[in-house]
Coordinates of C-alpha atoms and ligand atoms in Angstrom, one line a residue:
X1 CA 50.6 156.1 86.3
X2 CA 49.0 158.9 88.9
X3 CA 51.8 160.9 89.8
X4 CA 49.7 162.3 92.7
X5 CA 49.6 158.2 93.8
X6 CA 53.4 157.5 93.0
X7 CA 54.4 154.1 93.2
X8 CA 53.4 151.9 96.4
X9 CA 53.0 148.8 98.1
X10 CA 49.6 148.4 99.2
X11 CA 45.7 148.1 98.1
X12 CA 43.4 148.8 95.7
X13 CA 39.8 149.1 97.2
X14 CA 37.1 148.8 94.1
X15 CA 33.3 150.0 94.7
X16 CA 30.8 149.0 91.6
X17 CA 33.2 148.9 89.7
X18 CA 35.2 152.5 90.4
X19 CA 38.8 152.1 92.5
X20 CA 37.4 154.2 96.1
X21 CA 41.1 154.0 97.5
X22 CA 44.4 153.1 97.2
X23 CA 46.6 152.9 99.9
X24 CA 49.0 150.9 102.5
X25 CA 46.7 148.3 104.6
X26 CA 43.1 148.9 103.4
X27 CA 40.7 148.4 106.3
X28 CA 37.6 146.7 105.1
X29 CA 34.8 145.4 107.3
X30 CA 34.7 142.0 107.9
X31 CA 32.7 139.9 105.4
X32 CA 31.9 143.2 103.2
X33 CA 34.8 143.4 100.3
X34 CA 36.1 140.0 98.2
X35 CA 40.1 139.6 98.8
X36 CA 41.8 139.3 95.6
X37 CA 45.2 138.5 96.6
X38 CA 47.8 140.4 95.1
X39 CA 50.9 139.5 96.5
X40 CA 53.6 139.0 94.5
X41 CA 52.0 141.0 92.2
X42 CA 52.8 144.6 90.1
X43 CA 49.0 145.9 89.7
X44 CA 48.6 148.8 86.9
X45 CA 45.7 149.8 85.0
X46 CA 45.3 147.7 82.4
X47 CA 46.8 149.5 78.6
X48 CA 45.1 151.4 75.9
X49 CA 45.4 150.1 72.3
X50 CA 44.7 153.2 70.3
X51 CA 44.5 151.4 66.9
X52 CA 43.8 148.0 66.4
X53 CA 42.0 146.5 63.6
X54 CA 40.5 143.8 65.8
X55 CA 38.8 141.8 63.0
X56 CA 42.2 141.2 61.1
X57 CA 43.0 138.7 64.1
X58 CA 41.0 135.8 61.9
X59 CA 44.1 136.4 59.7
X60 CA 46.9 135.8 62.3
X61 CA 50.2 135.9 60.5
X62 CA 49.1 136.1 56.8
X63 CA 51.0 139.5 56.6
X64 CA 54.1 138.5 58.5
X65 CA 56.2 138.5 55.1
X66 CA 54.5 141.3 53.3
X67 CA 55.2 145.2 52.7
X68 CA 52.7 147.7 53.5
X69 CA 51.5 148.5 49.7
X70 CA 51.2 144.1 49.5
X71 CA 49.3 144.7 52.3
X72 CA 46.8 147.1 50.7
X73 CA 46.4 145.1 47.7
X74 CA 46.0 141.8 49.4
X75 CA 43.6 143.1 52.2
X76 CA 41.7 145.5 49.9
X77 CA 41.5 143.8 46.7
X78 CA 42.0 140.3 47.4
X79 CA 40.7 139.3 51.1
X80 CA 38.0 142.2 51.4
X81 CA 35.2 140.9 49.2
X82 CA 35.1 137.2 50.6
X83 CA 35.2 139.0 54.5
X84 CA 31.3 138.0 55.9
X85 CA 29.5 139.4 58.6
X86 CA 30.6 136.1 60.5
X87 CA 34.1 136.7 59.7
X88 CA 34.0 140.0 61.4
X89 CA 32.2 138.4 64.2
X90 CA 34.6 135.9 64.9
X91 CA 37.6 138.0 64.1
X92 CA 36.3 141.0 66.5
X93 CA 35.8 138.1 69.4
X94 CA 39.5 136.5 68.6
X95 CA 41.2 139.8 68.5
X96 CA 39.3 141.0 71.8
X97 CA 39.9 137.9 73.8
X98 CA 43.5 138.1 72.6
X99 CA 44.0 141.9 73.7
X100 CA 42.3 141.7 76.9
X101 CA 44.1 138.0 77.4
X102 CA 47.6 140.0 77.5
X103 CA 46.1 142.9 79.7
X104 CA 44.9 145.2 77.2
X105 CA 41.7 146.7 79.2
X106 CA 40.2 149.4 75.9
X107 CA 40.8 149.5 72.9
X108 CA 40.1 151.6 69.7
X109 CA 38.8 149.4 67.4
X110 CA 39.5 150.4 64.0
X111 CA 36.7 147.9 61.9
X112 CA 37.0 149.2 58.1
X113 CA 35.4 146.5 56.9
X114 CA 31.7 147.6 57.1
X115 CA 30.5 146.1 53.9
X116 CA 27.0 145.8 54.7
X117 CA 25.3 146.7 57.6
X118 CA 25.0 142.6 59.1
X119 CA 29.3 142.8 58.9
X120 CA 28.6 146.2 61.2
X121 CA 26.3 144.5 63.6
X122 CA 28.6 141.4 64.3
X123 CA 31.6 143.1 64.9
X124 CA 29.2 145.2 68.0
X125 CA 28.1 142.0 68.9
X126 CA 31.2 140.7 69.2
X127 CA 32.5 143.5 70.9
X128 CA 30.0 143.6 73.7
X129 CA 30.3 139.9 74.0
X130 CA 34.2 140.1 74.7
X131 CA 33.9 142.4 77.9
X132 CA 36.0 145.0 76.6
X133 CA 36.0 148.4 76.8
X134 CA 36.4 149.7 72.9
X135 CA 35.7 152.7 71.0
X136 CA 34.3 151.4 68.0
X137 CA 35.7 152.6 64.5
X138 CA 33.6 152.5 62.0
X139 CA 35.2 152.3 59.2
X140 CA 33.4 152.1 55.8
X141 CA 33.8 149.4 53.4
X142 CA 36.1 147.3 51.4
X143 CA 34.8 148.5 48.3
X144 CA 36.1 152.5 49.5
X145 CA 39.4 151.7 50.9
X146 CA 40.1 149.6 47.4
X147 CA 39.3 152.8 45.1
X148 CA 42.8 154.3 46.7
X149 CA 44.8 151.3 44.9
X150 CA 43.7 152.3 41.3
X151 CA 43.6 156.6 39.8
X152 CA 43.0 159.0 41.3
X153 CA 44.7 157.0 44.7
X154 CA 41.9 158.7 46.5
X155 CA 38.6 157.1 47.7
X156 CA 36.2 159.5 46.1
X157 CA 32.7 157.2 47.2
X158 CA 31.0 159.5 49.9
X159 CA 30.8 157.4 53.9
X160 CA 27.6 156.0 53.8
X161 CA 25.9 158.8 56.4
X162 CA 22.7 156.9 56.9
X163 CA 24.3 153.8 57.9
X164 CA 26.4 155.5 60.6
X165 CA 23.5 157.3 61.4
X166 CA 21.6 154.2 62.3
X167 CA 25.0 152.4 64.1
X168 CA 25.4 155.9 66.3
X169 CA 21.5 155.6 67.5
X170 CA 21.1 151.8 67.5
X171 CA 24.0 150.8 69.8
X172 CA 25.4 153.8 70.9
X173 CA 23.3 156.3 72.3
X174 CA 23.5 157.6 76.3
X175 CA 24.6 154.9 78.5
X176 CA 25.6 152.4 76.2
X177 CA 28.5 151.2 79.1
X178 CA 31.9 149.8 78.3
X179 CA 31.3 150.5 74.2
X180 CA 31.7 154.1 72.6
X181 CA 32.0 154.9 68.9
X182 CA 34.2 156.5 66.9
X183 CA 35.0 157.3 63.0
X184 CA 37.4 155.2 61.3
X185 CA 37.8 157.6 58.0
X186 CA 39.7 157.4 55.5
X187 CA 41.1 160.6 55.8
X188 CA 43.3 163.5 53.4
X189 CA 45.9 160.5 52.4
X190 CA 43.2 158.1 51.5
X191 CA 40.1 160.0 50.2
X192 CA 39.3 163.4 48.3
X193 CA 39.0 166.3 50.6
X194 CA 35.2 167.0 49.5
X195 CA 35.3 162.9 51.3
X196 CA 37.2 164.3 54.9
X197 CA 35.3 167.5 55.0
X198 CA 31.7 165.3 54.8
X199 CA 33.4 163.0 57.3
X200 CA 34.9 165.5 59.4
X201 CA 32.1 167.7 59.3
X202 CA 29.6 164.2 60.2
X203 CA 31.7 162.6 63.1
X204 CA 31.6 166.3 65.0
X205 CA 27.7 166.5 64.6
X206 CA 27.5 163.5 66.3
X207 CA 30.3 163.7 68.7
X208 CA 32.3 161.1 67.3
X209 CA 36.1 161.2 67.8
X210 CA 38.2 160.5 64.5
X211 CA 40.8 158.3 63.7
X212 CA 42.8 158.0 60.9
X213 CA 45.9 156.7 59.1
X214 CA 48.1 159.5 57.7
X215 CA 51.7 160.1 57.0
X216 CA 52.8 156.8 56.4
X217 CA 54.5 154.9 53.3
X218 CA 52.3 153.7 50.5
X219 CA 49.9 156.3 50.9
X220 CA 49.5 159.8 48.5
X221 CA 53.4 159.7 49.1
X222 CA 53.1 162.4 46.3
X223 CA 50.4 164.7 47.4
X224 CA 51.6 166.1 51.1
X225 CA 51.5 167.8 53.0
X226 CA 47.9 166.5 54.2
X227 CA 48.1 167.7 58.0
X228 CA 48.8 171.3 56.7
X229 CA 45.6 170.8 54.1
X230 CA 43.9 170.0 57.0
X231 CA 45.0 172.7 59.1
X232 CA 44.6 175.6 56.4
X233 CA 41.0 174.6 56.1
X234 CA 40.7 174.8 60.3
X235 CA 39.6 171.2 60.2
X236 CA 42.5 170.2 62.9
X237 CA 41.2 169.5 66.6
X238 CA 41.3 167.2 70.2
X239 CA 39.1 165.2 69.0
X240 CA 41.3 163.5 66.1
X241 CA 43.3 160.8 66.6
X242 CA 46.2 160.5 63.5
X243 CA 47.9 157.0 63.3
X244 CA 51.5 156.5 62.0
X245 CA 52.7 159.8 61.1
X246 CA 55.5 158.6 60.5
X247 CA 56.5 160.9 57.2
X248 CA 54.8 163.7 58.5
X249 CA 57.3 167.1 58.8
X250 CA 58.5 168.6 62.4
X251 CA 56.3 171.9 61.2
X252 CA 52.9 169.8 60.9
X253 CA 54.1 168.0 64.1
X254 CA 53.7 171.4 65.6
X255 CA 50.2 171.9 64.1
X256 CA 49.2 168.3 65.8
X257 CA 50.5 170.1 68.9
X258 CA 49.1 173.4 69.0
X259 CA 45.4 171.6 68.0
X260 CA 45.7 169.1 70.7
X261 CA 45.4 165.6 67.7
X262 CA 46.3 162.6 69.2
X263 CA 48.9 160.4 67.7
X264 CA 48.8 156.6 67.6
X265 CA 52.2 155.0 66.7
X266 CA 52.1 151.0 66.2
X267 CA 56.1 150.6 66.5
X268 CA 56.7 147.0 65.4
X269 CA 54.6 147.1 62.2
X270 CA 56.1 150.4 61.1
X271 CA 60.0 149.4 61.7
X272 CA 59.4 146.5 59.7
X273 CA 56.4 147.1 57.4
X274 CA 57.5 150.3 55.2
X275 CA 55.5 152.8 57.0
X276 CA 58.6 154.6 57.9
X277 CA 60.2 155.1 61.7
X278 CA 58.3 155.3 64.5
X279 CA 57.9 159.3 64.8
X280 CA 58.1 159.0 68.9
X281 CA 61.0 161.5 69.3
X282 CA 60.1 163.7 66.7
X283 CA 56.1 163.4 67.8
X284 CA 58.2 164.5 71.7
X285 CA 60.2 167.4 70.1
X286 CA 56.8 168.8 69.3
X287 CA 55.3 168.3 72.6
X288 CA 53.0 165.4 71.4
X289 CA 53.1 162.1 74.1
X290 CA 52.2 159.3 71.7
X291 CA 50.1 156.5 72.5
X292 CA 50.5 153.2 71.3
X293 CA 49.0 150.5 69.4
X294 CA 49.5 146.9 67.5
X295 CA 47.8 147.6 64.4
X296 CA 47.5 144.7 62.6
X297 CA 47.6 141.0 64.4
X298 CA 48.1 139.9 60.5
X299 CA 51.6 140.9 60.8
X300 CA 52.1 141.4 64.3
X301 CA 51.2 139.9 67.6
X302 CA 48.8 141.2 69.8
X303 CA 51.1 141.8 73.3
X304 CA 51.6 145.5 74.6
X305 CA 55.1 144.6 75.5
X306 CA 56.3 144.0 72.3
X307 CA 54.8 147.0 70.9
X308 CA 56.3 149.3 74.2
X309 CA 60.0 147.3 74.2
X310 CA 59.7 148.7 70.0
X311 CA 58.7 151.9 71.1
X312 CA 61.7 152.4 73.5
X313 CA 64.4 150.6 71.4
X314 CA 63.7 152.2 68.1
X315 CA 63.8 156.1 68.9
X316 CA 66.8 155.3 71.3
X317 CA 68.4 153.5 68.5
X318 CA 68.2 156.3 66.0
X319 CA 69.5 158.9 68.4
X320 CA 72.3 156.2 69.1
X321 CA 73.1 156.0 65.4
X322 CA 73.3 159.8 64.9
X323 CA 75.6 160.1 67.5
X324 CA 77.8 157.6 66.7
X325 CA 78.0 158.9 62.8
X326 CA 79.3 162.0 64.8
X327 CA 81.7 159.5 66.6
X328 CA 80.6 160.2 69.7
X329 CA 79.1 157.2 71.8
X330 CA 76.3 157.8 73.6
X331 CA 76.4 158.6 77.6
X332 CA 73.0 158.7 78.4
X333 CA 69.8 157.1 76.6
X334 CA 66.8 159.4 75.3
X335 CA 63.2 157.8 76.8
X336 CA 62.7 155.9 79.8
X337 CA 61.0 152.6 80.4
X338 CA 58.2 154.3 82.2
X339 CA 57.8 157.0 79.3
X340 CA 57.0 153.7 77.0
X341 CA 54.3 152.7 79.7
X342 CA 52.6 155.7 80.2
X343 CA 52.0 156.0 76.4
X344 CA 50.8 152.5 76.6
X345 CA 48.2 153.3 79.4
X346 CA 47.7 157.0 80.3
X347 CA 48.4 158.5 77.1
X348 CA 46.0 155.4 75.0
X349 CA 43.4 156.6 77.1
X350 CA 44.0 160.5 76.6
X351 CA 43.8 159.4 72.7
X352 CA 40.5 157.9 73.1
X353 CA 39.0 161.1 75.1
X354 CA 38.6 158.6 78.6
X355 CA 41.7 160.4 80.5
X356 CA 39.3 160.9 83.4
X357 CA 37.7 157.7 83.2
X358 CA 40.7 155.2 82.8
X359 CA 44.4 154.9 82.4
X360 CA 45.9 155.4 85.8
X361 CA 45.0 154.1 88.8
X362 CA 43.1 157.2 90.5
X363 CA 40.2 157.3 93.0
X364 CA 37.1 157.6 91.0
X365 CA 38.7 155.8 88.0
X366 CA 37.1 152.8 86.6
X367 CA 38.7 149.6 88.0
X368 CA 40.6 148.9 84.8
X369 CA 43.2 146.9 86.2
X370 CA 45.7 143.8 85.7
X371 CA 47.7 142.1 88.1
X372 CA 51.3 140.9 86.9
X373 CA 53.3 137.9 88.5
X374 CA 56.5 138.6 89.8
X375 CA 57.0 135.4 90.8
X376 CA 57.0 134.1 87.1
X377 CA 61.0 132.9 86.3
X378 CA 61.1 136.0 83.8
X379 CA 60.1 138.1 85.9
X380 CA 62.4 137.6 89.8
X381 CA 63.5 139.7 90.9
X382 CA 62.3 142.6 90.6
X383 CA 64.5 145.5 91.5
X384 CA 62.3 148.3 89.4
X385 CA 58.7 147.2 89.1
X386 CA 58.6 149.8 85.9
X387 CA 61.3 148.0 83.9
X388 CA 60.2 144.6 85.0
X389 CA 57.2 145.5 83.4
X390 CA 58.2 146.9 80.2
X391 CA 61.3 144.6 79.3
X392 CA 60.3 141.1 81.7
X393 CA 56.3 140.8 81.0
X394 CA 54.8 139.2 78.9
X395 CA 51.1 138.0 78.6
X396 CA 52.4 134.5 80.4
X397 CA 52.7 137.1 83.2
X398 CA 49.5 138.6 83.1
X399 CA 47.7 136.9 85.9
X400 CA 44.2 138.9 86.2
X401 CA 42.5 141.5 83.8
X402 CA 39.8 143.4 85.4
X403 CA 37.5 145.4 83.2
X404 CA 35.4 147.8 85.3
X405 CA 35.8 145.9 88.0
X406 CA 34.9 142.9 86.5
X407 CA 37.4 140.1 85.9
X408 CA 37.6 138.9 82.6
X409 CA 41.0 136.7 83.0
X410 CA 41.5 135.0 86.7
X411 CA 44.9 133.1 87.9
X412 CA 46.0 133.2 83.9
X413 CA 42.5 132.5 82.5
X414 CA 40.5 134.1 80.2
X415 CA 37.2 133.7 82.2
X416 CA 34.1 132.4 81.0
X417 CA 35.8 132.1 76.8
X418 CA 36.2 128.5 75.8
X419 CA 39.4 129.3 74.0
X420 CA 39.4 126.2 72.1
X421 CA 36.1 126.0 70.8
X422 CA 36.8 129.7 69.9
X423 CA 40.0 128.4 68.4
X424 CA 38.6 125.6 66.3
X425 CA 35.8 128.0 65.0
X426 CA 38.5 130.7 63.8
X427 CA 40.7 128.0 62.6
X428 CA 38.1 126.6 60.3
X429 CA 36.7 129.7 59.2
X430 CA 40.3 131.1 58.2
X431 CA 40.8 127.8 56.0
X432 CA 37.2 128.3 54.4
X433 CA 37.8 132.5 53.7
X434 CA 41.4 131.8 52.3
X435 CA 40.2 129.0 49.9
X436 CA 37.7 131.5 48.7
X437 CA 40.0 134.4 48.5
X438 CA 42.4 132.2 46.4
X439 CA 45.2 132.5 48.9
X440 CA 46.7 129.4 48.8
X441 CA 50.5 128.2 49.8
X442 CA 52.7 129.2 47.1
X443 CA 50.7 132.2 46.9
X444 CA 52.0 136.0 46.9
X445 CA 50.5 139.0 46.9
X446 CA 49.8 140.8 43.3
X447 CA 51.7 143.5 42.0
X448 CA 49.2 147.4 42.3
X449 CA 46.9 147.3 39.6
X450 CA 47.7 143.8 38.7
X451 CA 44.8 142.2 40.4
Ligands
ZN501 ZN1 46.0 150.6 60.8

């Protein structure tokens, strides 16, 4: 993912935890460097999830039937208020070990449930505990993101200031290692703008980068254009992050642009979901590189394959479409394979401000790094080690996950995570939250204002 490296056959030398050199036939002193053996092996740097809401793991699958808006009721309305500080701790720990299981190496963890300030310590804990590298999100409470289901649609309650005062200086102030922290807000979609200028106005005082969902189905659908609100009022910058997009107009796409805002698109949940399309072609006609992410493990899975094969299939399949409306079948294909993987890697870790600390593999980069099997039946031969990644891989593949130069999955093992004592725990504590939440079989999710 360097260009200035290109692709090669050879070694990866890693010094307290930094990559020192890559090259054909390393020479190391006898006796001074451990030999991980990497033959028959693609090595990469591990991928950047831009927007994950790690906690949401606990509820593996509850969403795979339901619409966006059933999500917001159900998650807001219905799930949100039983959700305990040891819900988010498990959650946070299942989600992690499941990301960095199928190679995700950092992540942007976008935790908007911060109902109290025990649900916000667990989910760091957690975090910490996993070995991950994350940008935490906090993300406010339940209680805020509900007020958007019911008039005025906007979250008026101002972000508790004090709180993420006290989160910033508790956990992350200088040198606080693999963990940074971010803003999860609700944003111009989601909350007043007297809300996103206190938030906006917060997160840059204390150098926090911003994430947010915006443009997508079942949010303000009738009070665009947000981005140009946004941009009018000179609140647009490189250190905003903007997931979805996905209704957002070619004209504020060049505003994105011209600011340098990130875009996160989380293509499987959005084809299906009613988000809208993936905006990755029109997000590339503006000069934006998206990154990518899995959103939700409540409706999705948590593999970076999945999400890249979506994020190459959909935008070539709607260019496909339009061509063949004109009765013209297509010749060549828009996107390539390795496009898909740079947003998945390189461009995650642009999105999260770490470009110069991870995402490629680059002397003087951290050793974020995962080695994957080509000697897996899926995966021989391998004629172009970028398409065998993207369309053959699949966590089965991922054989070892290094985080900073520390391995956190060896020879296809999460390592030191007793996966089903961890398993067992969620299992249990997903029965015990759903009980109390009232989802039981049979059950659907309520109709807006209904609950
Ligand atoms: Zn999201």
């Amino acid at each position: 993912m360097d260009p200035a490296v290109g692709d090669l056959t050879g070694d990866v030398l890693i010094e307290d935890g930094t990559i020192v050199a890559i090259g054909p036939d390393l020479k190391v002193a006898d006796g001074s460097a451990d030999i991980v053996d990497a033959s028959r092996h693609i090595v990469i740097p591990g991928f950047v999830d831009s927007h994950r809401h790690l906690f949401q793991a606990l509820m593996r699958g509850l969403a795979a039937d339901w619409s966006l808006f059933q999500y917001f009721t159900t998650m807001f309305g219905v799930l949100g208020p039983h959700l305990s500080p040891e819900h988010m701790s498990l959650g946070t720990a299942l989600g992690a070990y499941d990301a960095l299981d199928s190679g995700v190496t950092a992540v942007f963890d976008y935790s908007h449930n911060q109902s109290t300030p025990d649900h916000t310590d667990e989910a760091v804990h957690a975090l910490r505990g996993s070995g991950i590298r994350a940008m935490f999100g906090y993300g406010g409470s339940m209680a805020e993101q509900l007020e958007i289901l019911s008039p005025p649609f906007k979250s008026t309650t101002p972000s508790n200031e004090a709180e993420i005062r006290r989160v910033r200086s508790q956990y992350f102030s200088a040198g606080s290692g693999l963990l940074t922290m971010g803003l999860a807000v609700r944003g111009p979609d989601s909350s007043t703008m007297d809300v996103v200028r206190a938030d906006f106005k917060l997160a840059r005082e204390l150098g926090l980068r911003i994430n947010t969902h915006i443009g997508m189905g079942a949010l303000d659908l009738n009070g665009r254009p947000n981005v140009t609100r946004l941009h009018k009022e000179g609140l647009l910058g490189d250190d905003l992050i903007f997931g979805h997009c996905n209704l957002l107009t070619d004209e504020e796409f060049r505003m994105m642009a011209d600011a340098g805002v990130s875009a996160s698109v989380t293509p499987e949940d959005e084809a299906a979901m009613g988000h809208g399309w993936p905006p990755i072609a029109e997000l590339l006609k503006a000069g934006i590189r998206p990154n990518i992410g899995i959103d939700t493990c409540m409706a999705v899975g948590g593999d970076p394959f999945t999400a890249m094969r979506f994020a190459l299939a959909v935008p070539r399949g709607l260019a496909n479409q339009r061509s063949l409306a004109d009765s013209v079948n297509p010749w060549t294909l828009d996107l390539s394979a390795r496009d898909v993987l740079e947003f998945a890697t390189i461009e995650g870790a642009r999105a999260l401000g770490l470009e110069r600390a991870i995402g490629s593999l680059t002397l003087g980069k951290q050793a974020d790094i995962i080695m994957i099997r080509t000697d897996h039946i899926s995966m021989s031969p391998v004629l172009d080690p970028v398409a065998s990644i993207v369309h053959h891989a699949s966590r089965q593949t991922v054989d070892t996950v290094f985080v900073g130069g520390e391995a956190v999955k060896r020879d296809g093992e999460l390592v030191g995570v007793n996966v089903a004592e961890l398993s067992r725990r969620a299992s249990a504590a997903a029965a015990e939250l759903l009980d109390a939440a009232g989802v039981l079989p049979g059950w659907a999710p309520p109709p807006p204002g209904g609950h």
